[in-house]
Amino acid sequence: MQDLVIRRPDDWHLHLRDGDMLRGVIADTSRHFARAIIMPNLVPPVVTSADAAAYRERIVAAIPAGDRFEPLMTLYLTAGTSPDDVEAGHKSGLVKAVKLYPAGATTNSHSGVRNIDEAMPVLERMAKIGLPLCVHGEVTSSDVDIFDREAVFIETVLDPLRKRLPELKLTMEHVTTKDGVDYIKTSKANLAGSITTHHLIINRNAILVGGIKPHYYCLPVAKRENHRLALRAAATSGDARFFLGTDSAPHVDPLKECACGCAGIYTSINTMSCLAHVFEEENALDKLEAFASLNGPAWYGVPANDETITLRKQVDAVSYPAKIDTGAGPVTVFDPMFPLHWAVV
Ligand code: NCD
Ligand code: ZN
């Protein structure tokens, strides 16, 4: 038996949804994680500070008794977002980041931004008050191949935005390519990246080889093996610019297993076991705490958690359900395709 004690982790990119789904999934996060950045892509989206305050109350009401968990709220950036509302939300301590979804990039992103110019007044205010912008880094034009959308976004949107507004703090979320990793590494300030659990484990073969596997489909879509290896190197390097954002994104099975299945992989329940496995494979267990518990708080300007969790390597495989039942329906859990031996005890 081997024990690894780390500060309690946080999840810097999480979809909790609402209603029955929220109540069905939140315990899988609050069991292990102290805080999470909550994605605002509800229907309708969380656009104003008032929306975020109401959503936060619904989340807090769903936290299981005895769990200490703090939802960190975000606003969904639209052409109509008011700089004053964003600033007031931030000043009150409620709003921790604003999320940029290019229109049409992913689940419920039709309200997203079509042209970055229309968002400049809000972005300028955010730069002034030090509020980070979380970016879904993919272009959406139909003439760009889906596997190239991140690289093209960096070149045509992200880099020009950083040059135009260097004071703006940007989180490039769920980086999936070597291009993204390399781009973040060139930055001296105001740019960091989150990496999901599943992009450290699967490449695009998982989705497409031996039949189409909807439970490995997410956005940004998993890329070639060389990109997965670049993500693993970045995550396990200890580099403070990279941290965990699971992007755990539950959808009920009927909406995944159909002719036009939703994007999203549900990893909250087994993320810590998966990460310990990956970091051990990379001989980097000593870097897991930086990735999951230290780099994110430093980037978002909050203290790391005082509490710890213990990961224990056991002989028997860790058991976790293949599906969870939520009041909204069954949700399939991420299958890393290897047995997990690190348990959170
Ligand atoms: C997310 C979802 O379902 O809300 N899906 C996903 O594949 N990650 C949206 C997102 O974060 O892109
Ligand atoms: Zn997401």
Short mmCIF file of C-alpha atoms in Angstrom, two decimals, residues 97-219:
data_model
loop_
_atom_site.label_atom_id
_atom_site.label_comp_id
_atom_site.label_asym_id
_atom_site.label_seq_id
_atom_site.Cartn_x
_atom_site.Cartn_y
_atom_site.Cartn_z
CA ALA A 97 -14.64 34.80 -14.06
CA VAL A 98 -16.48 35.50 -17.31
CA LYS A 99 -16.77 32.80 -19.95
CA LEU A 100 -16.31 33.37 -23.66
CA TYR A 101 -18.03 30.83 -25.88
CA PRO A 102 -17.65 31.50 -29.59
CA ALA A 103 -21.23 31.21 -30.91
CA GLY A 104 -21.95 27.62 -31.90
CA ALA A 105 -18.76 26.16 -30.43
CA THR A 106 -20.39 23.68 -28.07
CA THR A 107 -23.41 22.62 -25.99
CA ASN A 108 -25.79 25.59 -25.48
CA SER A 109 -23.45 28.14 -27.01
CA HIS A 110 -25.88 29.81 -29.44
CA SER A 111 -25.91 32.95 -27.24
CA GLY A 112 -22.12 33.16 -27.52
CA VAL A 113 -20.04 35.93 -29.00
CA ARG A 114 -20.00 36.22 -32.81
CA ASN A 115 -17.33 38.90 -33.08
CA ILE A 116 -14.88 39.80 -30.35
CA ASP A 117 -15.32 43.52 -31.15
CA GLU A 118 -18.81 43.44 -29.66
CA ALA A 119 -17.35 42.26 -26.35
CA MET A 120 -14.50 44.78 -26.08
CA PRO A 121 -16.13 47.18 -23.59
CA VAL A 122 -16.68 44.31 -21.14
CA LEU A 123 -13.20 42.86 -21.74
CA GLU A 124 -11.58 46.26 -21.17
CA ARG A 125 -13.42 46.61 -17.88
CA MET A 126 -12.36 43.10 -16.85
CA ALA A 127 -8.74 43.92 -17.62
CA LYS A 128 -9.07 47.02 -15.45
CA ILE A 129 -10.52 45.19 -12.44
CA GLY A 130 -8.42 42.01 -12.81
CA LEU A 131 -11.28 39.62 -13.58
CA PRO A 132 -10.20 36.60 -15.67
CA LEU A 133 -11.78 35.60 -18.97
CA CYS A 134 -12.25 31.84 -19.39
CA VAL A 135 -12.06 30.99 -23.07
CA HIS A 136 -13.50 28.09 -25.03
CA GLY A 137 -10.72 28.20 -27.59
CA GLU A 138 -12.24 26.97 -30.84
CA VAL A 139 -13.33 28.79 -33.97
CA THR A 140 -16.68 27.72 -35.34
CA SER A 141 -16.64 28.54 -39.03
CA SER A 142 -17.73 25.54 -41.04
CA ASP A 143 -14.72 25.71 -43.36
CA VAL A 144 -12.29 24.93 -40.52
CA ASP A 145 -11.72 21.24 -39.82
CA ILE A 146 -12.87 20.29 -36.32
CA PHE A 147 -9.41 18.95 -35.44
CA ASP A 148 -7.82 22.32 -36.36
CA ARG A 149 -10.26 24.58 -34.56
CA GLU A 150 -8.09 25.16 -31.49
CA ALA A 151 -4.95 26.02 -33.45
CA VAL A 152 -6.89 28.38 -35.73
CA PHE A 153 -8.51 30.03 -32.70
CA ILE A 154 -5.11 30.73 -31.16
CA GLU A 155 -3.88 32.34 -34.35
CA THR A 156 -6.97 34.30 -35.36
CA VAL A 157 -8.68 35.19 -32.06
CA LEU A 158 -6.58 34.56 -28.96
CA ASP A 159 -3.26 35.99 -30.04
CA PRO A 160 -4.81 39.15 -31.54
CA LEU A 161 -6.88 39.61 -28.36
CA ARG A 162 -3.80 39.28 -26.15
CA LYS A 163 -1.99 41.88 -28.27
CA ARG A 164 -4.96 44.23 -28.15
CA LEU A 165 -5.50 43.86 -24.41
CA PRO A 166 -2.35 42.49 -22.76
CA GLU A 167 -3.65 43.33 -19.26
CA LEU A 168 -6.57 40.88 -19.61
CA LYS A 169 -6.09 37.66 -17.65
CA LEU A 170 -7.02 34.72 -19.89
CA THR A 171 -7.61 31.09 -19.02
CA MET A 172 -7.45 28.92 -22.10
CA GLU A 173 -9.77 26.19 -20.98
CA HIS A 174 -9.54 22.48 -21.76
CA VAL A 175 -6.43 22.76 -23.90
CA THR A 176 -6.38 19.76 -26.25
CA THR A 177 -3.42 20.32 -28.56
CA LYS A 178 0.34 20.65 -28.55
CA ASP A 179 -0.28 23.99 -30.26
CA GLY A 180 -2.22 25.15 -27.20
CA VAL A 181 0.40 23.87 -24.77
CA ASP A 182 3.23 25.52 -26.73
CA TYR A 183 1.32 28.78 -27.00
CA ILE A 184 0.70 28.93 -23.25
CA LYS A 185 4.36 28.19 -22.59
CA THR A 186 5.42 31.24 -24.59
CA SER A 187 3.47 33.53 -22.29
CA LYS A 188 5.16 35.42 -19.48
CA ALA A 189 1.99 36.68 -17.83
CA ASN A 190 -1.79 36.74 -17.98
CA LEU A 191 -2.26 33.41 -19.76
CA ALA A 192 -2.77 29.97 -18.24
CA GLY A 193 -4.47 26.78 -19.34
CA SER A 194 -6.67 24.14 -17.81
CA ILE A 195 -6.45 20.50 -18.85
CA THR A 196 -9.16 17.88 -18.43
CA THR A 197 -8.77 14.40 -17.01
CA HIS A 198 -9.99 12.64 -20.13
CA HIS A 199 -7.70 14.48 -22.57
CA LEU A 200 -4.75 13.08 -20.59
CA ILE A 201 -6.09 9.56 -21.20
CA ILE A 202 -7.81 9.29 -24.57
CA ASN A 203 -6.89 10.28 -28.07
CA ARG A 204 -9.29 10.37 -31.02
CA ASN A 205 -9.05 6.64 -31.58
CA ALA A 206 -11.15 6.15 -28.45
CA ILE A 207 -14.08 7.81 -30.22
CA LEU A 208 -13.75 6.20 -33.62
CA VAL A 209 -12.00 2.82 -33.59
CA GLY A 210 -14.07 -0.36 -33.40
CA GLY A 211 -17.41 1.43 -33.66
CA ILE A 212 -18.45 4.95 -32.73
CA LYS A 213 -18.20 5.55 -28.97
CA PRO A 214 -20.40 8.46 -27.95
CA HIS A 215 -19.20 8.44 -24.34
CA TYR A 216 -15.74 9.52 -25.52
CA TYR A 217 -17.14 12.40 -27.54
CA CYS A 218 -16.62 15.84 -26.04
CA LEU A 219 -15.67 19.31 -27.16
#
